[in-house]
């Protein structure tokens, strides 16, 4: 059985557009995920690279039951993501830049809440919460401060601590190191490696950072305007395009450099 299995998955969004004064807004359906198929083995770490708007966060939100799909399917350890949401939620933990917290509550309180959601008792987590916050490099003196007073990097560490606390079987990491200073970034990367070795977690990592993908992942894929171009070991990607770096592979695969803006909707429009 695969840890994550995605089969011809599709997601579209409706976008309303202004057309000028007096005219009614036009509604367009824009495909964010266009028939994506892949499978990830238990214990594997897979990185998905893609430009802004390529569909990375949409994929992660679909797999964590936060969005409904428009076609195809997805399974987490055999559980249908769209029919067995509760079972999937217990297996999956998402870490994203837009992590949701109770903003008036502290890091420690937020972790305590999450622990109870996953069926852990306060006794089980009393020592574990401070220990885990320390491990992700969260300063001890700020544990009881309201989340809304923390910087984004700090909040990101709490999001990682929350993922670690519940020992998720599947970790969905949506740009876990974006916005972190170099040292925190390294700490987080070390931590991701540790999750694999000590917890046997399966990891799907979405990132803008090619070096990060290369050092952490067994296989890398490029999501290009909602389409997964490939998903294979870095060396195979380089061989496939006869290049030395992932940047060059990206260029060879898409005809664009990784930093270019995507010409967003032109090729995505499915219906006007
Ligand atoms: N809730 C929404 N409503 C309408 N359109 C959306 C919504 N969420 C995402 N989209 C659109 O879907 C496409 C994919 O967005 P998504 O956030 O998945 O990209 P991404 O790869 O995560 O980008 P980034 O690197 O900037 O985080 C974009 O065109 C985006 O505008
Ligand atoms: Mg995103």
PDB file of C-alpha atoms and ligand atoms in Angstrom:
ATOM      1  CA  UNK A   1       0.000   0.000   0.000  1.00  0.00           C
ATOM      2  CA  UNK A   2       1.249   3.489  -0.800  1.00  0.00           C
ATOM      3  CA  UNK A   3       1.415   6.249   1.821  1.00  0.00           C
ATOM      4  CA  UNK A   4       0.046   8.798  -0.628  1.00  0.00           C
ATOM      5  CA  UNK A   5      -1.673   7.925  -3.869  1.00  0.00           C
ATOM      6  CA  UNK A   6      -3.001  10.612  -6.163  1.00  0.00           C
ATOM      7  CA  UNK A   7      -4.891   9.651  -9.287  1.00  0.00           C
ATOM      8  CA  UNK A   8      -5.782  12.133 -12.014  1.00  0.00           C
ATOM      9  CA  UNK A   9      -6.652  14.712  -9.364  1.00  0.00           C
ATOM     10  CA  UNK A  10      -8.282  17.926 -10.561  1.00  0.00           C
ATOM     11  CA  UNK A  11      -9.207  21.204  -8.912  1.00  0.00           C
ATOM     12  CA  UNK A  12     -10.652  24.351 -10.424  1.00  0.00           C
ATOM     13  CA  UNK A  13     -11.387  27.720  -8.892  1.00  0.00           C
ATOM     14  CA  UNK A  14     -13.964  30.239 -10.021  1.00  0.00           C
ATOM     15  CA  UNK A  15     -12.547  33.687 -10.365  1.00  0.00           C
ATOM     16  CA  UNK A  16     -14.632  36.820 -10.712  1.00  0.00           C
ATOM     17  CA  UNK A  17     -13.183  39.526 -12.896  1.00  0.00           C
ATOM     18  CA  UNK A  18     -14.031  43.151 -13.342  1.00  0.00           C
ATOM     19  CA  UNK A  19     -14.694  44.148 -16.929  1.00  0.00           C
ATOM     20  CA  UNK A  20     -15.059  47.872 -16.591  1.00  0.00           C
ATOM     21  CA  UNK A  21     -17.724  50.200 -15.313  1.00  0.00           C
ATOM     22  CA  UNK A  22     -21.299  49.072 -15.559  1.00  0.00           C
ATOM     23  CA  UNK A  23     -20.482  45.654 -16.944  1.00  0.00           C
ATOM     24  CA  UNK A  24     -21.253  42.581 -14.844  1.00  0.00           C
ATOM     25  CA  UNK A  25     -18.262  40.719 -13.474  1.00  0.00           C
ATOM     26  CA  UNK A  26     -17.138  37.854 -15.618  1.00  0.00           C
ATOM     27  CA  UNK A  27     -16.749  34.453 -13.962  1.00  0.00           C
ATOM     28  CA  UNK A  28     -13.924  32.302 -15.127  1.00  0.00           C
ATOM     29  CA  UNK A  29     -13.055  28.797 -14.110  1.00  0.00           C
ATOM     30  CA  UNK A  30      -9.333  28.431 -13.632  1.00  0.00           C
ATOM     31  CA  UNK A  31      -7.706  25.011 -13.332  1.00  0.00           C
ATOM     32  CA  UNK A  32      -5.268  24.928 -10.421  1.00  0.00           C
ATOM     33  CA  UNK A  33      -4.552  21.183 -10.514  1.00  0.00           C
ATOM     34  CA  UNK A  34      -4.917  19.515 -13.886  1.00  0.00           C
ATOM     35  CA  UNK A  35      -5.049  15.736 -13.673  1.00  0.00           C
ATOM     36  CA  UNK A  36      -2.107  15.085 -11.366  1.00  0.00           C
ATOM     37  CA  UNK A  37      -1.057  11.459 -10.750  1.00  0.00           C
ATOM     38  CA  UNK A  38       1.708  10.124  -8.471  1.00  0.00           C
ATOM     39  CA  UNK A  39       2.365   7.748  -5.577  1.00  0.00           C
ATOM     40  CA  UNK A  40       4.661   8.026  -2.573  1.00  0.00           C
ATOM     41  CA  UNK A  41       5.998   5.079  -0.563  1.00  0.00           C
ATOM     42  CA  UNK A  42       5.956   4.963   3.204  1.00  0.00           C
ATOM     43  CA  UNK A  43       9.029   6.704   4.629  1.00  0.00           C
ATOM     44  CA  UNK A  44       9.810   8.512   1.418  1.00  0.00           C
ATOM     45  CA  UNK A  45      10.508  12.249   1.182  1.00  0.00           C
ATOM     46  CA  UNK A  46       9.319  13.846  -2.031  1.00  0.00           C
ATOM     47  CA  UNK A  47       9.805  17.495  -2.993  1.00  0.00           C
ATOM     48  CA  UNK A  48       7.524  19.407  -5.330  1.00  0.00           C
ATOM     49  CA  UNK A  49       8.998  22.518  -6.908  1.00  0.00           C
ATOM     50  CA  UNK A  50       6.955  25.096  -8.723  1.00  0.00           C
ATOM     51  CA  UNK A  51       6.640  28.798  -9.363  1.00  0.00           C
ATOM     52  CA  UNK A  52       4.129  31.060  -7.665  1.00  0.00           C
ATOM     53  CA  UNK A  53       0.656  29.948  -8.594  1.00  0.00           C
ATOM     54  CA  UNK A  54       1.698  26.549  -9.943  1.00  0.00           C
ATOM     55  CA  UNK A  55      -0.700  24.749  -7.594  1.00  0.00           C
ATOM     56  CA  UNK A  56       1.544  23.527  -4.749  1.00  0.00           C
ATOM     57  CA  UNK A  57      -0.564  24.848  -1.893  1.00  0.00           C
ATOM     58  CA  UNK A  58      -3.736  23.697  -3.606  1.00  0.00           C
ATOM     59  CA  UNK A  59      -2.343  20.160  -3.813  1.00  0.00           C
ATOM     60  CA  UNK A  60      -1.381  20.206  -0.134  1.00  0.00           C
ATOM     61  CA  UNK A  61      -4.759  21.610   0.910  1.00  0.00           C
ATOM     62  CA  UNK A  62      -6.569  18.952  -1.119  1.00  0.00           C
ATOM     63  CA  UNK A  63      -4.534  16.187   0.544  1.00  0.00           C
ATOM     64  CA  UNK A  64      -5.217  17.601   4.006  1.00  0.00           C
ATOM     65  CA  UNK A  65      -9.017  17.614   3.422  1.00  0.00           C
ATOM     66  CA  UNK A  66      -9.238  21.422   3.411  1.00  0.00           C
ATOM     67  CA  UNK A  67     -10.566  21.628  -0.144  1.00  0.00           C
ATOM     68  CA  UNK A  68     -13.044  19.657  -2.186  1.00  0.00           C
ATOM     69  CA  UNK A  69     -11.820  18.271  -5.499  1.00  0.00           C
ATOM     70  CA  UNK A  70     -13.349  18.435  -8.968  1.00  0.00           C
ATOM     71  CA  UNK A  71     -12.253  15.064 -10.263  1.00  0.00           C
ATOM     72  CA  UNK A  72      -9.948  12.108  -9.832  1.00  0.00           C
ATOM     73  CA  UNK A  73      -9.018  10.852  -6.391  1.00  0.00           C
ATOM     74  CA  UNK A  74      -6.483  10.658  -3.592  1.00  0.00           C
ATOM     75  CA  UNK A  75      -5.738   8.134  -0.862  1.00  0.00           C
ATOM     76  CA  UNK A  76      -3.649   8.333   2.291  1.00  0.00           C
ATOM     77  CA  UNK A  77      -2.690   4.830   3.434  1.00  0.00           C
ATOM     78  CA  UNK A  78      -5.695   3.510   1.587  1.00  0.00           C
ATOM     79  CA  UNK A  79      -8.172   5.995   3.043  1.00  0.00           C
ATOM     80  CA  UNK A  80     -10.123   8.051   0.536  1.00  0.00           C
ATOM     81  CA  UNK A  81      -9.189  11.685   1.221  1.00  0.00           C
ATOM     82  CA  UNK A  82     -12.582  13.005   0.165  1.00  0.00           C
ATOM     83  CA  UNK A  83     -14.792  10.336   1.772  1.00  0.00           C
ATOM     84  CA  UNK A  84     -12.914   9.370   4.929  1.00  0.00           C
ATOM     85  CA  UNK A  85     -11.834  12.801   6.068  1.00  0.00           C
ATOM     86  CA  UNK A  86     -11.627  12.049   9.755  1.00  0.00           C
ATOM     87  CA  UNK A  87      -9.335   9.044   9.240  1.00  0.00           C
ATOM     88  CA  UNK A  88      -7.155  11.080   6.901  1.00  0.00           C
ATOM     89  CA  UNK A  89      -6.945  14.033   9.308  1.00  0.00           C
ATOM     90  CA  UNK A  90      -5.514  11.743  11.988  1.00  0.00           C
ATOM     91  CA  UNK A  91      -2.745  10.548   9.678  1.00  0.00           C
ATOM     92  CA  UNK A  92      -1.841  13.859   8.118  1.00  0.00           C
ATOM     93  CA  UNK A  93      -0.297  17.014   9.479  1.00  0.00           C
ATOM     94  CA  UNK A  94       0.091  20.122   7.371  1.00  0.00           C
ATOM     95  CA  UNK A  95       2.684  22.785   8.047  1.00  0.00           C
ATOM     96  CA  UNK A  96       2.196  25.899   5.980  1.00  0.00           C
ATOM     97  CA  UNK A  97       3.056  29.581   6.009  1.00  0.00           C
ATOM     98  CA  UNK A  98      -0.584  30.317   6.574  1.00  0.00           C
ATOM     99  CA  UNK A  99      -0.749  27.960   9.558  1.00  0.00           C
ATOM    100  CA  UNK A 100      -3.849  28.487  11.596  1.00  0.00           C
ATOM    101  CA  UNK A 101      -3.536  29.178  15.285  1.00  0.00           C
ATOM    102  CA  UNK A 102      -5.618  30.673  18.007  1.00  0.00           C
ATOM    103  CA  UNK A 103      -3.937  34.041  17.859  1.00  0.00           C
ATOM    104  CA  UNK A 104      -4.745  35.145  21.412  1.00  0.00           C
ATOM    105  CA  UNK A 105      -3.418  31.905  22.836  1.00  0.00           C
ATOM    106  CA  UNK A 106       0.237  31.119  23.433  1.00  0.00           C
ATOM    107  CA  UNK A 107       2.423  28.609  21.615  1.00  0.00           C
ATOM    108  CA  UNK A 108       2.139  26.192  24.528  1.00  0.00           C
ATOM    109  CA  UNK A 109      -1.667  26.517  24.644  1.00  0.00           C
ATOM    110  CA  UNK A 110      -1.959  25.998  20.904  1.00  0.00           C
ATOM    111  CA  UNK A 111       0.124  22.836  21.130  1.00  0.00           C
ATOM    112  CA  UNK A 112      -1.964  21.606  24.041  1.00  0.00           C
ATOM    113  CA  UNK A 113      -5.104  22.109  21.992  1.00  0.00           C
ATOM    114  CA  UNK A 114      -3.659  20.232  19.025  1.00  0.00           C
ATOM    115  CA  UNK A 115      -2.556  17.374  21.263  1.00  0.00           C
ATOM    116  CA  UNK A 116      -6.088  16.932  22.573  1.00  0.00           C
ATOM    117  CA  UNK A 117      -7.450  16.951  19.029  1.00  0.00           C
ATOM    118  CA  UNK A 118      -5.148  14.012  18.312  1.00  0.00           C
ATOM    119  CA  UNK A 119      -6.336  12.195  21.431  1.00  0.00           C
ATOM    120  CA  UNK A 120      -3.414  12.899  23.774  1.00  0.00           C
ATOM    121  CA  UNK A 121      -4.034  13.700  27.442  1.00  0.00           C
ATOM    122  CA  UNK A 122      -2.533  16.755  29.236  1.00  0.00           C
ATOM    123  CA  UNK A 123      -0.423  14.314  31.267  1.00  0.00           C
ATOM    124  CA  UNK A 124       1.123  12.868  28.117  1.00  0.00           C
ATOM    125  CA  UNK A 125       2.038  16.294  26.799  1.00  0.00           C
ATOM    126  CA  UNK A 126       3.062  18.192  29.950  1.00  0.00           C
ATOM    127  CA  UNK A 127       6.776  17.496  29.485  1.00  0.00           C
ATOM    128  CA  UNK A 128       6.674  16.921  25.781  1.00  0.00           C
ATOM    129  CA  UNK A 129       5.461  20.387  24.756  1.00  0.00           C
ATOM    130  CA  UNK A 130       8.374  22.347  26.273  1.00  0.00           C
ATOM    131  CA  UNK A 131      10.799  19.689  25.043  1.00  0.00           C
ATOM    132  CA  UNK A 132       9.546  19.917  21.466  1.00  0.00           C
ATOM    133  CA  UNK A 133       9.484  23.714  21.448  1.00  0.00           C
ATOM    134  CA  UNK A 134      13.114  23.643  22.521  1.00  0.00           C
ATOM    135  CA  UNK A 135      13.975  21.188  19.781  1.00  0.00           C
ATOM    136  CA  UNK A 136      12.668  23.451  17.026  1.00  0.00           C
ATOM    137  CA  UNK A 137      14.618  26.359  18.507  1.00  0.00           C
ATOM    138  CA  UNK A 138      11.703  28.235  20.030  1.00  0.00           C
ATOM    139  CA  UNK A 139      12.902  30.465  22.917  1.00  0.00           C
ATOM    140  CA  UNK A 140      11.699  29.228  26.300  1.00  0.00           C
ATOM    141  CA  UNK A 141      10.818  32.686  27.604  1.00  0.00           C
ATOM    142  CA  UNK A 142       8.267  33.226  24.828  1.00  0.00           C
ATOM    143  CA  UNK A 143       6.283  30.010  25.304  1.00  0.00           C
ATOM    144  CA  UNK A 144       3.433  31.765  27.075  1.00  0.00           C
ATOM    145  CA  UNK A 145       3.216  34.818  24.854  1.00  0.00           C
ATOM    146  CA  UNK A 146       0.199  35.252  22.567  1.00  0.00           C
ATOM    147  CA  UNK A 147       0.831  33.902  19.068  1.00  0.00           C
ATOM    148  CA  UNK A 148      -0.196  37.196  17.478  1.00  0.00           C
ATOM    149  CA  UNK A 149       2.898  38.845  18.953  1.00  0.00           C
ATOM    150  CA  UNK A 150       5.318  36.410  17.346  1.00  0.00           C
ATOM    151  CA  UNK A 151       7.130  36.939  14.064  1.00  0.00           C
ATOM    152  CA  UNK A 152       6.254  34.718  11.119  1.00  0.00           C
ATOM    153  CA  UNK A 153       9.450  32.721  11.553  1.00  0.00           C
ATOM    154  CA  UNK A 154       8.571  32.066  15.179  1.00  0.00           C
ATOM    155  CA  UNK A 155       5.050  31.048  14.232  1.00  0.00           C
ATOM    156  CA  UNK A 156       6.518  28.710  11.654  1.00  0.00           C
ATOM    157  CA  UNK A 157       8.526  27.005  14.392  1.00  0.00           C
ATOM    158  CA  UNK A 158       5.395  26.522  16.447  1.00  0.00           C
ATOM    159  CA  UNK A 159       3.722  24.980  13.402  1.00  0.00           C
ATOM    160  CA  UNK A 160       6.610  22.526  13.100  1.00  0.00           C
ATOM    161  CA  UNK A 161       6.523  21.770  16.809  1.00  0.00           C
ATOM    162  CA  UNK A 162       2.826  21.030  16.473  1.00  0.00           C
ATOM    163  CA  UNK A 163       3.555  18.596  13.647  1.00  0.00           C
ATOM    164  CA  UNK A 164       6.247  16.882  15.678  1.00  0.00           C
ATOM    165  CA  UNK A 165       4.138  16.665  18.817  1.00  0.00           C
ATOM    166  CA  UNK A 166       1.544  14.478  17.192  1.00  0.00           C
ATOM    167  CA  UNK A 167       4.116  12.288  15.371  1.00  0.00           C
ATOM    168  CA  UNK A 168       2.278  12.452  12.089  1.00  0.00           C
ATOM    169  CA  UNK A 169       2.488   9.500   9.770  1.00  0.00           C
ATOM    170  CA  UNK A 170       2.282  11.829   6.789  1.00  0.00           C
ATOM    171  CA  UNK A 171       3.769  15.333   6.852  1.00  0.00           C
ATOM    172  CA  UNK A 172       2.626  17.831   4.249  1.00  0.00           C
ATOM    173  CA  UNK A 173       5.081  20.707   4.323  1.00  0.00           C
ATOM    174  CA  UNK A 174       4.104  23.774   2.335  1.00  0.00           C
ATOM    175  CA  UNK A 175       7.202  25.983   2.164  1.00  0.00           C
ATOM    176  CA  UNK A 176       8.307  25.179   5.718  1.00  0.00           C
ATOM    177  CA  UNK A 177      11.460  27.300   5.538  1.00  0.00           C
ATOM    178  CA  UNK A 178      10.200  30.328   3.613  1.00  0.00           C
ATOM    179  CA  UNK A 179      10.783  33.454   5.661  1.00  0.00           C
ATOM    180  CA  UNK A 180      13.162  31.865   8.131  1.00  0.00           C
ATOM    181  CA  UNK A 181      16.648  33.201   8.819  1.00  0.00           C
ATOM    182  CA  UNK A 182      19.529  30.974   7.614  1.00  0.00           C
ATOM    183  CA  UNK A 183      20.114  29.354  10.973  1.00  0.00           C
ATOM    184  CA  UNK A 184      16.446  28.560  11.588  1.00  0.00           C
ATOM    185  CA  UNK A 185      16.241  27.246   8.063  1.00  0.00           C
ATOM    186  CA  UNK A 186      19.026  24.766   8.771  1.00  0.00           C
ATOM    187  CA  UNK A 187      17.393  23.751  12.040  1.00  0.00           C
ATOM    188  CA  UNK A 188      14.145  23.057  10.240  1.00  0.00           C
ATOM    189  CA  UNK A 189      15.893  21.064   7.527  1.00  0.00           C
ATOM    190  CA  UNK A 190      17.693  18.989  10.125  1.00  0.00           C
ATOM    191  CA  UNK A 191      14.398  18.466  11.845  1.00  0.00           C
ATOM    192  CA  UNK A 192      12.738  17.269   8.618  1.00  0.00           C
ATOM    193  CA  UNK A 193      15.492  14.691   8.186  1.00  0.00           C
ATOM    194  CA  UNK A 194      15.024  13.592  11.761  1.00  0.00           C
ATOM    195  CA  UNK A 195      11.280  13.113  11.294  1.00  0.00           C
ATOM    196  CA  UNK A 196      12.033  10.583   8.615  1.00  0.00           C
ATOM    197  CA  UNK A 197      14.664   8.638  10.452  1.00  0.00           C
ATOM    198  CA  UNK A 198      13.139   8.578  13.920  1.00  0.00           C
ATOM    199  CA  UNK A 199       9.411   8.654  13.147  1.00  0.00           C
ATOM    200  CA  UNK A 200       9.391   6.942   9.755  1.00  0.00           C
ATOM    201  CA  UNK A 201       7.190   9.789   8.503  1.00  0.00           C
ATOM    202  CA  UNK A 202       6.299  10.121   4.858  1.00  0.00           C
ATOM    203  CA  UNK A 203       6.971  13.658   3.693  1.00  0.00           C
ATOM    204  CA  UNK A 204       5.624  15.741   0.845  1.00  0.00           C
ATOM    205  CA  UNK A 205       7.618  18.961   0.745  1.00  0.00           C
ATOM    206  CA  UNK A 206       6.579  21.907  -1.422  1.00  0.00           C
ATOM    207  CA  UNK A 207       9.319  24.462  -1.795  1.00  0.00           C
ATOM    208  CA  UNK A 208      10.782  27.283  -3.857  1.00  0.00           C
ATOM    209  CA  UNK A 209      14.226  26.277  -2.733  1.00  0.00           C
ATOM    210  CA  UNK A 210      15.943  23.961  -5.191  1.00  0.00           C
ATOM    211  CA  UNK A 211      18.888  23.274  -2.884  1.00  0.00           C
ATOM    212  CA  UNK A 212      16.496  22.295  -0.121  1.00  0.00           C
ATOM    213  CA  UNK A 213      14.691  19.896  -2.454  1.00  0.00           C
ATOM    214  CA  UNK A 214      17.971  18.389  -3.532  1.00  0.00           C
ATOM    215  CA  UNK A 215      19.350  17.750  -0.038  1.00  0.00           C
ATOM    216  CA  UNK A 216      16.143  16.493   1.549  1.00  0.00           C
ATOM    217  CA  UNK A 217      14.192  14.577  -1.049  1.00  0.00           C
ATOM    218  CA  UNK A 218      14.477  11.099  -2.543  1.00  0.00           C
ATOM    219  CA  UNK A 219      12.562  12.297  -5.561  1.00  0.00           C
ATOM    220  CA  UNK A 220      11.719  15.732  -6.912  1.00  0.00           C
ATOM    221  CA  UNK A 221       8.919  16.842  -9.167  1.00  0.00           C
ATOM    222  CA  UNK A 222       8.055  20.039 -10.959  1.00  0.00           C
ATOM    223  CA  UNK A 223       4.527  21.306 -10.855  1.00  0.00           C
ATOM    224  CA  UNK A 224       4.022  23.591 -13.832  1.00  0.00           C
ATOM    225  CA  UNK A 225       0.720  25.471 -14.047  1.00  0.00           C
ATOM    226  CA  UNK A 226      -1.135  22.631 -12.402  1.00  0.00           C
ATOM    227  CA  UNK A 227       0.630  19.797 -14.204  1.00  0.00           C
ATOM    228  CA  UNK A 228       3.217  17.487 -12.678  1.00  0.00           C
ATOM    229  CA  UNK A 229       5.973  17.197 -15.284  1.00  0.00           C
ATOM    230  CA  UNK A 230       7.822  14.315 -13.589  1.00  0.00           C
ATOM    231  CA  UNK A 231       8.644  12.925 -10.174  1.00  0.00           C
ATOM    232  CA  UNK A 232      11.957  11.130  -9.965  1.00  0.00           C
ATOM    233  CA  UNK A 233      15.373  11.081  -8.247  1.00  0.00           C
ATOM    234  CA  UNK A 234      17.375  14.279  -8.807  1.00  0.00           C
ATOM    235  CA  UNK A 235      20.064  12.439 -10.769  1.00  0.00           C
ATOM    236  CA  UNK A 236      17.462  11.015 -13.144  1.00  0.00           C
ATOM    237  CA  UNK A 237      16.024  14.497 -13.658  1.00  0.00           C
ATOM    238  CA  UNK A 238      19.466  15.826 -14.572  1.00  0.00           C
ATOM    239  CA  UNK A 239      20.116  12.861 -16.892  1.00  0.00           C
ATOM    240  CA  UNK A 240      16.746  13.270 -18.540  1.00  0.00           C
ATOM    241  CA  UNK A 241      17.612  16.800 -19.642  1.00  0.00           C
ATOM    242  CA  UNK A 242      21.379  16.334 -19.851  1.00  0.00           C
ATOM    243  CA  UNK A 243      22.035  19.145 -17.346  1.00  0.00           C
ATOM    244  CA  UNK A 244      23.986  19.617 -14.124  1.00  0.00           C
ATOM    245  CA  UNK A 245      21.541  21.506 -11.924  1.00  0.00           C
ATOM    246  CA  UNK A 246      17.843  21.485 -11.077  1.00  0.00           C
ATOM    247  CA  UNK A 247      17.594  25.104 -12.268  1.00  0.00           C
ATOM    248  CA  UNK A 248      18.728  24.031 -15.712  1.00  0.00           C
ATOM    249  CA  UNK A 249      16.320  21.101 -15.645  1.00  0.00           C
ATOM    250  CA  UNK A 250      13.493  23.469 -14.799  1.00  0.00           C
ATOM    251  CA  UNK A 251      14.404  25.658 -17.739  1.00  0.00           C
ATOM    252  CA  UNK A 252      14.681  22.677 -20.067  1.00  0.00           C
ATOM    253  CA  UNK A 253      11.314  21.340 -18.931  1.00  0.00           C
ATOM    254  CA  UNK A 254       9.328  24.572 -19.032  1.00  0.00           C
ATOM    255  CA  UNK A 255      11.234  26.978 -21.272  1.00  0.00           C
ATOM    256  CA  UNK A 256      11.264  29.464 -18.397  1.00  0.00           C
ATOM    257  CA  UNK A 257      13.695  30.226 -15.622  1.00  0.00           C
ATOM    258  CA  UNK A 258      12.556  29.368 -12.119  1.00  0.00           C
ATOM    259  CA  UNK A 259      12.433  33.019 -11.066  1.00  0.00           C
ATOM    260  CA  UNK A 260      10.306  34.144 -14.010  1.00  0.00           C
ATOM    261  CA  UNK A 261       6.746  35.134 -13.358  1.00  0.00           C
ATOM    262  CA  UNK A 262       4.309  32.593 -14.713  1.00  0.00           C
ATOM    263  CA  UNK A 263       2.068  33.856 -17.386  1.00  0.00           C
ATOM    264  CA  UNK A 264      -0.645  32.844 -15.081  1.00  0.00           C
ATOM    265  CA  UNK A 265      -4.000  32.177 -16.489  1.00  0.00           C
ATOM    266  CA  UNK A 266      -3.540  32.165 -20.228  1.00  0.00           C
ATOM    267  CA  UNK A 267      -3.100  28.452 -20.580  1.00  0.00           C
ATOM    268  CA  UNK A 268      -5.154  27.609 -17.591  1.00  0.00           C
ATOM    269  CA  UNK A 269      -8.452  29.028 -18.587  1.00  0.00           C
ATOM    270  CA  UNK A 270     -10.848  26.171 -19.069  1.00  0.00           C
ATOM    271  CA  UNK A 271     -14.043  28.063 -19.584  1.00  0.00           C
ATOM    272  CA  UNK A 272     -14.982  31.685 -20.094  1.00  0.00           C
TER     273      UNK A 272
HETATM  274  N1  LIG B   1      -9.308  30.082  -2.932  1.00  0.00           N
HETATM  275  C1  LIG B   1      -8.978  30.366  -4.184  1.00  0.00           C
HETATM  276  N2  LIG B   1      -9.839  31.001  -5.017  1.00  0.00           N
HETATM  277  C2  LIG B   1      -9.516  31.273  -6.296  1.00  0.00           C
HETATM  278  N3  LIG B   1      -8.341  30.932  -6.858  1.00  0.00           N
HETATM  279  C3  LIG B   1      -7.444  30.304  -6.084  1.00  0.00           C
HETATM  280  C4  LIG B   1      -7.694  29.989  -4.712  1.00  0.00           C
HETATM  281  N4  LIG B   1      -6.605  29.356  -4.208  1.00  0.00           N
HETATM  282  C5  LIG B   1      -5.716  29.284  -5.208  1.00  0.00           C
HETATM  283  N5  LIG B   1      -6.208  29.845  -6.346  1.00  0.00           N
HETATM  284  C6  LIG B   1      -5.511  29.915  -7.645  1.00  0.00           C
HETATM  285  O1  LIG B   1      -5.019  28.622  -7.961  1.00  0.00           O
HETATM  286  C7  LIG B   1      -3.733  28.690  -8.545  1.00  0.00           C
HETATM  287  C8  LIG B   1      -2.738  27.877  -7.729  1.00  0.00           C
HETATM  288  O2  LIG B   1      -2.521  28.526  -6.473  1.00  0.00           O
HETATM  289  P1  LIG B   1      -1.618  27.897  -5.327  1.00  0.00           P
HETATM  290  O3  LIG B   1      -1.780  28.748  -4.136  1.00  0.00           O
HETATM  291  O4  LIG B   1      -1.930  26.458  -5.189  1.00  0.00           O
HETATM  292  O5  LIG B   1      -0.160  28.056  -5.942  1.00  0.00           O
HETATM  293  P2  LIG B   1       1.269  27.850  -5.241  1.00  0.00           P
HETATM  294  O6  LIG B   1       2.055  26.978  -6.152  1.00  0.00           O
HETATM  295  O7  LIG B   1       1.094  27.402  -3.843  1.00  0.00           O
HETATM  296  O8  LIG B   1       1.877  29.318  -5.288  1.00  0.00           O
HETATM  297  P3  LIG B   1       2.928  30.029  -4.265  1.00  0.00           P
HETATM  298  O9  LIG B   1       4.275  29.530  -4.660  1.00  0.00           O
HETATM  299  O10 LIG B   1       2.754  31.481  -4.563  1.00  0.00           O
HETATM  300  O11 LIG B   1       2.531  29.661  -2.865  1.00  0.00           O
HETATM  301  C9  LIG B   1      -3.409  30.175  -8.649  1.00  0.00           C
HETATM  302  O12 LIG B   1      -3.766  30.618  -9.935  1.00  0.00           O
HETATM  303  C10 LIG B   1      -4.293  30.799  -7.594  1.00  0.00           C
HETATM  304  O13 LIG B   1      -4.601  32.131  -7.932  1.00  0.00           O
HETATM  305 MG1  LIG B   2       1.677  28.205  -2.003  1.00  0.00          MG
END
